[in-house]
Short mmCIF file of N, CA and C and ligand atoms in Angstrom, two decimals:
data_model
loop_
_atom_site.label_atom_id
_atom_site.label_comp_id
_atom_site.label_asym_id
_atom_site.label_seq_id
_atom_site.Cartn_x
_atom_site.Cartn_y
_atom_site.Cartn_z
N MET A 1 82.06 108.71 93.68
CA MET A 1 82.62 108.91 95.03
C MET A 1 83.87 109.79 94.92
N ASN A 2 83.93 110.86 95.74
CA ASN A 2 85.12 111.71 95.76
C ASN A 2 86.16 111.11 96.70
N THR A 3 87.10 110.33 96.13
CA THR A 3 88.00 109.56 97.00
C THR A 3 88.91 110.45 97.83
N GLY A 4 89.18 111.69 97.40
CA GLY A 4 90.02 112.59 98.19
C GLY A 4 89.44 112.90 99.55
N ASN A 5 88.14 112.74 99.71
CA ASN A 5 87.49 113.04 100.99
C ASN A 5 87.21 111.78 101.80
N LEU A 6 87.75 110.67 101.36
CA LEU A 6 87.45 109.40 102.03
C LEU A 6 88.74 108.74 102.51
N THR A 7 88.63 108.07 103.65
CA THR A 7 89.74 107.22 104.08
C THR A 7 89.18 106.03 104.85
N PHE A 8 90.09 105.11 105.19
CA PHE A 8 89.66 103.85 105.80
C PHE A 8 90.43 103.61 107.10
N THR A 9 89.74 103.05 108.07
CA THR A 9 90.40 102.73 109.34
C THR A 9 90.01 101.35 109.84
N ILE A 10 90.91 100.75 110.62
CA ILE A 10 90.59 99.54 111.38
C ILE A 10 90.89 99.83 112.83
N ILE A 11 89.90 99.73 113.68
CA ILE A 11 90.12 99.80 115.11
C ILE A 11 90.56 98.40 115.52
N LYS A 12 91.80 98.33 116.05
CA LYS A 12 92.49 97.04 116.18
C LYS A 12 92.01 96.24 117.42
N PRO A 13 92.37 94.94 117.45
CA PRO A 13 91.86 94.08 118.54
C PRO A 13 92.17 94.58 119.95
N ASN A 14 93.30 95.25 120.17
CA ASN A 14 93.56 95.71 121.53
C ASN A 14 92.54 96.76 121.98
N SER A 15 92.09 97.59 121.02
CA SER A 15 91.12 98.64 121.35
C SER A 15 89.71 98.07 121.59
N VAL A 16 89.38 97.01 120.83
CA VAL A 16 88.11 96.34 121.06
C VAL A 16 88.13 95.67 122.43
N ALA A 17 89.23 94.95 122.72
CA ALA A 17 89.35 94.20 123.98
C ALA A 17 89.32 95.14 125.19
N SER A 18 89.88 96.33 125.03
CA SER A 18 89.92 97.24 126.18
C SER A 18 88.66 98.09 126.32
N GLY A 19 87.70 97.89 125.40
CA GLY A 19 86.42 98.63 125.51
C GLY A 19 86.52 100.08 125.05
N ASP A 20 87.51 100.37 124.18
CA ASP A 20 87.73 101.75 123.76
C ASP A 20 87.15 102.09 122.40
N VAL A 21 86.37 101.20 121.79
CA VAL A 21 85.83 101.48 120.44
C VAL A 21 85.03 102.77 120.44
N GLY A 22 84.15 102.92 121.40
CA GLY A 22 83.28 104.14 121.43
C GLY A 22 84.11 105.39 121.58
N ARG A 23 85.09 105.33 122.47
CA ARG A 23 85.94 106.52 122.68
C ARG A 23 86.74 106.87 121.41
N ILE A 24 87.20 105.85 120.71
CA ILE A 24 87.98 106.11 119.49
C ILE A 24 87.07 106.65 118.39
N ILE A 25 85.88 106.08 118.23
CA ILE A 25 84.95 106.61 117.22
C ILE A 25 84.59 108.06 117.56
N ASP A 26 84.43 108.36 118.83
CA ASP A 26 84.13 109.74 119.24
C ASP A 26 85.28 110.68 118.82
N ARG A 27 86.52 110.22 118.98
CA ARG A 27 87.66 111.03 118.56
C ARG A 27 87.58 111.33 117.04
N LEU A 28 87.19 110.30 116.28
CA LEU A 28 87.11 110.45 114.84
C LEU A 28 86.03 111.48 114.48
N ILE A 29 84.89 111.35 115.11
CA ILE A 29 83.78 112.26 114.80
C ILE A 29 84.11 113.67 115.27
N CYS A 30 84.67 113.80 116.46
CA CYS A 30 85.06 115.14 116.96
C CYS A 30 86.17 115.73 116.08
N GLY A 31 86.94 114.83 115.43
CA GLY A 31 88.00 115.28 114.53
C GLY A 31 87.49 115.68 113.16
N GLY A 32 86.17 115.64 112.98
CA GLY A 32 85.59 116.14 111.74
C GLY A 32 85.16 115.10 110.74
N PHE A 33 85.22 113.82 111.12
CA PHE A 33 84.81 112.77 110.17
C PHE A 33 83.35 112.38 110.34
N VAL A 34 82.78 111.99 109.19
CA VAL A 34 81.45 111.36 109.16
C VAL A 34 81.66 109.89 108.88
N LEU A 35 80.93 109.02 109.58
CA LEU A 35 81.00 107.57 109.30
C LEU A 35 80.19 107.28 108.05
N ARG A 36 80.84 106.77 107.03
CA ARG A 36 80.12 106.39 105.81
C ARG A 36 79.75 104.90 105.82
N ALA A 37 80.51 104.08 106.56
CA ALA A 37 80.19 102.66 106.72
C ALA A 37 80.98 102.16 107.92
N LEU A 38 80.40 101.17 108.62
CA LEU A 38 81.02 100.70 109.87
C LEU A 38 80.63 99.22 110.10
N ARG A 39 81.59 98.40 110.51
CA ARG A 39 81.26 97.00 110.81
C ARG A 39 82.29 96.39 111.77
N MET A 40 81.80 95.50 112.66
CA MET A 40 82.70 94.73 113.53
C MET A 40 82.83 93.31 112.94
N LEU A 41 84.04 92.79 112.94
CA LEU A 41 84.26 91.46 112.36
C LEU A 41 85.54 90.87 112.89
N ARG A 42 85.72 89.59 112.69
CA ARG A 42 86.98 88.89 113.01
C ARG A 42 87.67 88.57 111.71
N MET A 43 88.89 89.05 111.50
CA MET A 43 89.60 88.81 110.25
C MET A 43 90.16 87.39 110.23
N GLU A 44 90.05 86.74 109.06
CA GLU A 44 90.73 85.46 108.82
C GLU A 44 92.19 85.78 108.55
N ARG A 45 93.06 84.78 108.81
CA ARG A 45 94.49 84.98 108.59
C ARG A 45 94.78 85.39 107.12
N ALA A 46 94.12 84.72 106.16
CA ALA A 46 94.38 85.01 104.76
C ALA A 46 94.01 86.47 104.43
N ARG A 47 92.93 86.92 105.05
CA ARG A 47 92.49 88.30 104.78
C ARG A 47 93.49 89.30 105.36
N ALA A 48 93.99 89.01 106.57
CA ALA A 48 94.99 89.91 107.19
C ALA A 48 96.27 89.91 106.37
N GLU A 49 96.66 88.73 105.87
CA GLU A 49 97.88 88.66 105.06
C GLU A 49 97.72 89.41 103.76
N GLN A 50 96.52 89.39 103.19
CA GLN A 50 96.27 90.15 101.96
C GLN A 50 96.29 91.64 102.28
N PHE A 51 95.65 92.01 103.36
CA PHE A 51 95.55 93.43 103.72
C PHE A 51 96.94 94.04 103.91
N TYR A 52 97.84 93.27 104.57
CA TYR A 52 99.16 93.78 104.90
C TYR A 52 100.23 93.21 103.96
N ALA A 53 99.84 92.81 102.73
CA ALA A 53 100.74 92.13 101.80
C ALA A 53 102.00 92.96 101.53
N VAL A 54 101.88 94.26 101.55
CA VAL A 54 103.04 95.12 101.27
C VAL A 54 104.13 94.94 102.34
N HIS A 55 103.75 94.43 103.51
CA HIS A 55 104.71 94.23 104.60
C HIS A 55 105.18 92.77 104.70
N ARG A 56 104.87 91.95 103.68
CA ARG A 56 105.10 90.50 103.79
C ARG A 56 106.54 90.14 104.14
N GLU A 57 107.49 90.93 103.62
CA GLU A 57 108.91 90.61 103.84
C GLU A 57 109.44 91.24 105.13
N ARG A 58 108.64 92.00 105.83
CA ARG A 58 109.13 92.68 107.04
C ARG A 58 109.16 91.70 108.23
N PRO A 59 110.08 91.91 109.15
CA PRO A 59 110.21 90.96 110.27
C PRO A 59 108.97 90.92 111.19
N PHE A 60 108.15 91.98 111.16
CA PHE A 60 106.99 92.02 112.05
C PHE A 60 105.73 91.46 111.41
N PHE A 61 105.84 90.94 110.18
CA PHE A 61 104.63 90.53 109.43
C PHE A 61 103.82 89.45 110.19
N ASP A 62 104.49 88.42 110.66
CA ASP A 62 103.77 87.32 111.33
C ASP A 62 103.12 87.79 112.62
N GLU A 63 103.86 88.60 113.36
CA GLU A 63 103.30 89.11 114.62
C GLU A 63 102.08 90.01 114.34
N LEU A 64 102.22 90.86 113.30
CA LEU A 64 101.14 91.79 112.96
C LEU A 64 99.89 91.05 112.49
N THR A 65 100.04 90.10 111.59
CA THR A 65 98.87 89.38 111.07
C THR A 65 98.29 88.46 112.14
N GLY A 66 99.15 87.91 112.99
CA GLY A 66 98.65 87.10 114.10
C GLY A 66 97.82 87.95 115.05
N PHE A 67 98.32 89.12 115.36
CA PHE A 67 97.59 90.02 116.24
C PHE A 67 96.26 90.47 115.63
N MET A 68 96.29 90.82 114.35
CA MET A 68 95.07 91.35 113.71
C MET A 68 93.96 90.31 113.62
N THR A 69 94.34 89.02 113.74
CA THR A 69 93.34 87.95 113.70
C THR A 69 93.04 87.41 115.11
N SER A 70 93.62 88.03 116.13
CA SER A 70 93.51 87.48 117.49
C SER A 70 92.17 87.81 118.15
N GLY A 71 91.42 88.73 117.58
CA GLY A 71 90.14 89.13 118.16
C GLY A 71 89.43 90.03 117.18
N PRO A 72 88.20 90.42 117.52
CA PRO A 72 87.45 91.26 116.59
C PRO A 72 88.05 92.64 116.38
N VAL A 73 87.77 93.20 115.20
CA VAL A 73 88.19 94.55 114.86
C VAL A 73 86.92 95.30 114.40
N VAL A 74 87.03 96.62 114.31
CA VAL A 74 85.95 97.44 113.76
C VAL A 74 86.51 98.19 112.56
N VAL A 75 85.88 98.00 111.39
CA VAL A 75 86.35 98.67 110.18
C VAL A 75 85.39 99.79 109.84
N ALA A 76 85.93 100.89 109.32
CA ALA A 76 85.09 102.03 109.00
C ALA A 76 85.60 102.78 107.79
N LEU A 77 84.65 103.25 106.98
CA LEU A 77 84.93 104.19 105.89
C LEU A 77 84.56 105.58 106.40
N LEU A 78 85.51 106.49 106.33
CA LEU A 78 85.35 107.81 106.92
C LEU A 78 85.36 108.89 105.84
N GLU A 79 84.51 109.87 106.00
CA GLU A 79 84.50 111.01 105.07
C GLU A 79 84.85 112.29 105.81
N GLY A 80 85.73 113.08 105.23
CA GLY A 80 86.08 114.35 105.81
C GLY A 80 87.08 115.05 104.87
N GLU A 81 87.18 116.35 105.01
CA GLU A 81 88.07 117.12 104.16
C GLU A 81 89.52 116.63 104.34
N ASP A 82 90.24 116.45 103.24
CA ASP A 82 91.65 116.05 103.30
C ASP A 82 91.79 114.79 104.18
N ALA A 83 90.97 113.79 103.87
CA ALA A 83 90.70 112.68 104.80
C ALA A 83 91.95 111.90 105.20
N VAL A 84 92.77 111.52 104.24
CA VAL A 84 93.93 110.66 104.57
C VAL A 84 94.88 111.37 105.52
N ALA A 85 95.24 112.60 105.17
CA ALA A 85 96.22 113.35 106.01
C ALA A 85 95.61 113.66 107.38
N ARG A 86 94.33 114.03 107.38
CA ARG A 86 93.71 114.40 108.65
C ARG A 86 93.62 113.18 109.60
N LEU A 87 93.23 112.03 109.04
CA LEU A 87 93.15 110.85 109.91
C LEU A 87 94.53 110.50 110.44
N ARG A 88 95.54 110.56 109.61
CA ARG A 88 96.88 110.20 110.06
C ARG A 88 97.35 111.13 111.17
N SER A 89 96.94 112.40 111.09
CA SER A 89 97.35 113.29 112.15
C SER A 89 96.58 113.03 113.45
N LEU A 90 95.29 112.63 113.35
CA LEU A 90 94.54 112.26 114.55
C LEU A 90 95.10 110.98 115.20
N VAL A 91 95.60 110.09 114.33
CA VAL A 91 96.06 108.76 114.79
C VAL A 91 97.45 108.84 115.42
N GLY A 92 98.36 109.58 114.80
CA GLY A 92 99.71 109.75 115.37
C GLY A 92 100.71 108.70 114.87
N ASN A 93 101.92 108.78 115.42
CA ASN A 93 103.04 107.93 115.04
C ASN A 93 102.72 106.45 115.18
N THR A 94 103.32 105.61 114.31
CA THR A 94 103.14 104.16 114.41
C THR A 94 103.45 103.65 115.81
N ASP A 95 104.48 104.21 116.42
CA ASP A 95 104.88 103.80 117.77
C ASP A 95 104.18 104.70 118.79
N PRO A 96 103.26 104.15 119.58
CA PRO A 96 102.52 104.98 120.55
C PRO A 96 103.42 105.79 121.46
N ALA A 97 104.61 105.24 121.76
CA ALA A 97 105.53 105.96 122.66
C ALA A 97 106.05 107.23 122.01
N LEU A 98 106.04 107.28 120.67
CA LEU A 98 106.53 108.46 119.96
C LEU A 98 105.41 109.35 119.46
N ALA A 99 104.18 108.91 119.63
CA ALA A 99 103.01 109.68 119.13
C ALA A 99 102.80 110.92 120.00
N GLU A 100 102.35 112.00 119.33
CA GLU A 100 102.12 113.26 120.06
C GLU A 100 100.99 113.14 121.04
N GLN A 101 101.06 113.95 122.08
CA GLN A 101 99.97 114.04 123.07
C GLN A 101 98.64 114.29 122.37
N GLY A 102 97.62 113.60 122.81
CA GLY A 102 96.27 113.83 122.27
C GLY A 102 95.95 113.01 121.03
N THR A 103 96.94 112.25 120.53
CA THR A 103 96.63 111.39 119.38
C THR A 103 96.03 110.06 119.87
N ILE A 104 95.36 109.39 118.96
CA ILE A 104 94.67 108.14 119.34
C ILE A 104 95.68 107.08 119.77
N ARG A 105 96.77 106.97 119.02
CA ARG A 105 97.75 105.94 119.39
C ARG A 105 98.44 106.24 120.71
N ARG A 106 98.67 107.50 120.97
CA ARG A 106 99.31 107.86 122.25
C ARG A 106 98.37 107.44 123.41
N ASP A 107 97.07 107.64 123.22
CA ASP A 107 96.12 107.43 124.33
C ASP A 107 95.64 105.98 124.42
N PHE A 108 95.62 105.23 123.31
CA PHE A 108 95.02 103.89 123.32
C PHE A 108 95.99 102.80 122.86
N GLY A 109 97.14 103.16 122.30
CA GLY A 109 98.08 102.18 121.78
C GLY A 109 98.97 101.61 122.87
N LEU A 110 99.47 100.41 122.67
CA LEU A 110 100.33 99.73 123.65
C LEU A 110 101.75 99.60 123.14
N ASP A 111 101.91 99.28 121.87
CA ASP A 111 103.22 99.17 121.23
C ASP A 111 102.98 99.24 119.72
N LYS A 112 104.06 99.03 118.93
CA LYS A 112 103.95 99.24 117.49
C LYS A 112 102.96 98.28 116.83
N THR A 113 102.81 97.09 117.37
CA THR A 113 101.85 96.13 116.82
C THR A 113 100.45 96.46 117.33
N ARG A 114 100.34 96.58 118.62
CA ARG A 114 99.03 96.82 119.28
C ARG A 114 98.85 98.35 119.39
N ASN A 115 98.85 99.01 118.21
CA ASN A 115 98.86 100.49 118.22
C ASN A 115 97.45 101.08 117.98
N ALA A 116 96.44 100.37 118.43
CA ALA A 116 95.06 100.87 118.56
C ALA A 116 94.26 100.98 117.30
N ILE A 117 94.90 101.45 116.20
CA ILE A 117 94.10 101.81 115.02
C ILE A 117 95.00 101.82 113.80
N HIS A 118 94.43 101.41 112.67
CA HIS A 118 95.10 101.53 111.36
C HIS A 118 94.53 102.73 110.63
N ALA A 119 95.39 103.44 109.90
CA ALA A 119 94.93 104.53 109.03
C ALA A 119 95.58 104.38 107.66
N SER A 120 94.79 104.46 106.61
CA SER A 120 95.33 104.36 105.25
C SER A 120 96.36 105.44 105.01
N ASP A 121 97.39 105.13 104.19
CA ASP A 121 98.47 106.09 104.00
C ASP A 121 98.41 106.86 102.68
N SER A 122 97.41 106.58 101.83
CA SER A 122 97.25 107.36 100.57
C SER A 122 95.81 107.18 100.09
N ASP A 123 95.38 108.07 99.18
CA ASP A 123 94.03 107.93 98.60
C ASP A 123 93.89 106.59 97.90
N LEU A 124 94.95 106.22 97.16
CA LEU A 124 94.88 104.95 96.41
C LEU A 124 94.74 103.75 97.36
N ASN A 125 95.59 103.72 98.39
CA ASN A 125 95.53 102.59 99.33
C ASN A 125 94.22 102.59 100.10
N ALA A 126 93.70 103.77 100.41
CA ALA A 126 92.41 103.81 101.13
C ALA A 126 91.33 103.11 100.30
N ALA A 127 91.29 103.40 99.02
CA ALA A 127 90.28 102.79 98.15
C ALA A 127 90.49 101.27 98.05
N VAL A 128 91.74 100.86 97.89
CA VAL A 128 92.05 99.42 97.83
C VAL A 128 91.60 98.75 99.13
N GLU A 129 91.85 99.42 100.23
CA GLU A 129 91.56 98.84 101.56
C GLU A 129 90.06 98.77 101.85
N TRP A 130 89.33 99.86 101.63
CA TRP A 130 87.91 99.78 102.01
C TRP A 130 87.15 98.81 101.08
N GLN A 131 87.65 98.67 99.84
CA GLN A 131 86.97 97.73 98.95
C GLN A 131 87.16 96.27 99.39
N GLN A 132 88.13 96.02 100.29
CA GLN A 132 88.29 94.65 100.84
C GLN A 132 87.24 94.37 101.90
N PHE A 133 86.55 95.39 102.37
CA PHE A 133 85.60 95.19 103.49
C PHE A 133 84.17 95.63 103.17
N PHE A 134 84.01 96.59 102.28
CA PHE A 134 82.66 97.12 102.01
C PHE A 134 82.38 97.07 100.50
N THR A 135 81.15 96.71 100.15
CA THR A 135 80.73 96.77 98.76
C THR A 135 80.18 98.17 98.46
N GLU A 136 80.16 98.53 97.20
CA GLU A 136 79.57 99.82 96.80
C GLU A 136 78.11 99.88 97.25
N GLU A 137 77.41 98.75 97.16
CA GLU A 137 76.00 98.70 97.54
C GLU A 137 75.83 99.05 99.02
N GLU A 138 76.69 98.45 99.86
CA GLU A 138 76.63 98.72 101.30
C GLU A 138 76.87 100.20 101.59
N ILE A 139 77.89 100.75 100.93
CA ILE A 139 78.25 102.16 101.17
C ILE A 139 77.09 103.03 100.74
N ASN A 140 76.55 102.74 99.56
CA ASN A 140 75.42 103.56 99.06
C ASN A 140 74.21 103.43 99.97
N ALA A 141 73.96 102.23 100.49
CA ALA A 141 72.81 102.05 101.38
C ALA A 141 73.00 102.85 102.67
N CYS A 142 74.20 102.83 103.22
CA CYS A 142 74.48 103.62 104.44
C CYS A 142 74.33 105.10 104.16
N THR A 143 74.83 105.52 103.02
CA THR A 143 74.79 106.94 102.66
C THR A 143 73.34 107.40 102.51
N ALA A 144 72.52 106.55 101.89
CA ALA A 144 71.11 106.91 101.68
C ALA A 144 70.43 107.15 103.03
N HIS A 145 70.79 106.32 104.03
CA HIS A 145 70.16 106.48 105.34
C HIS A 145 70.60 107.72 106.08
N GLN A 146 71.69 108.32 105.64
CA GLN A 146 72.14 109.57 106.26
C GLN A 146 71.59 110.77 105.48
N GLY A 147 70.72 110.48 104.50
CA GLY A 147 70.11 111.56 103.75
C GLY A 147 71.09 112.33 102.91
N ARG A 148 72.15 111.64 102.48
CA ARG A 148 73.20 112.33 101.72
C ARG A 148 73.07 112.03 100.23
P1 CMP B 201 99.14 100.02 110.50
O1 CMP B 201 98.70 101.43 110.35
O2 CMP B 201 98.12 98.98 110.74
O3 CMP B 201 99.98 99.64 109.18
C1 CMP B 201 101.05 98.75 109.18
C2 CMP B 201 101.34 98.22 110.56
O4 CMP B 201 102.59 97.56 110.67
C3 CMP B 201 101.44 99.38 111.51
O5 CMP B 201 100.19 99.94 111.73
C4 CMP B 201 102.06 98.71 112.72
O6 CMP B 201 101.13 98.05 113.55
C5 CMP B 201 102.95 97.67 112.05
N1 CMP B 201 104.36 98.08 112.10
C6 CMP B 201 104.96 99.00 111.35
N2 CMP B 201 106.26 99.07 111.66
C7 CMP B 201 106.49 98.19 112.64
C8 CMP B 201 107.63 97.77 113.38
N3 CMP B 201 108.83 98.34 113.17
N4 CMP B 201 107.47 96.82 114.32
C9 CMP B 201 106.27 96.25 114.53
N5 CMP B 201 105.15 96.59 113.84
C10 CMP B 201 105.25 97.55 112.93
#
């Protein structure tokens, strides 16, 4: 797997609740990404705490993990050139109020916690993150069905 062309996203509970999953996936595809794997699920608290472990000491940790377990999310492995940087630019600033016009967080985010979508911040973290949700077998099976 060429990890430089891969990144990971979570479409957050506020986006699922507002019915914006399709619109957000469309933004990703129009932004040049191919879906390599996709699933809807409800995160357990322990899983959210593991996923955001790097933020454990931050004041927003409990609110963030509580929110991420408050309803279903959609997780996806995305492929595209310069994937991590490109996704972060499509997604925009952590704070939707500061995100540029036309970014996903500007259009679908509510505040820093309910900011519509997660985007991995490095190739290394992307790999660590997607491996928490998808097995190699699943990814390979999805890829085979796309004739890739
Ligand atoms: P995400 O891309 O999921 O990665 C870490 C998350 O922490 C981030 O999006 C925000 O939802 C959240 N976050 C980061 N900084 C703050 C903050 N100052 N206040 C509240 N939440 C934050």
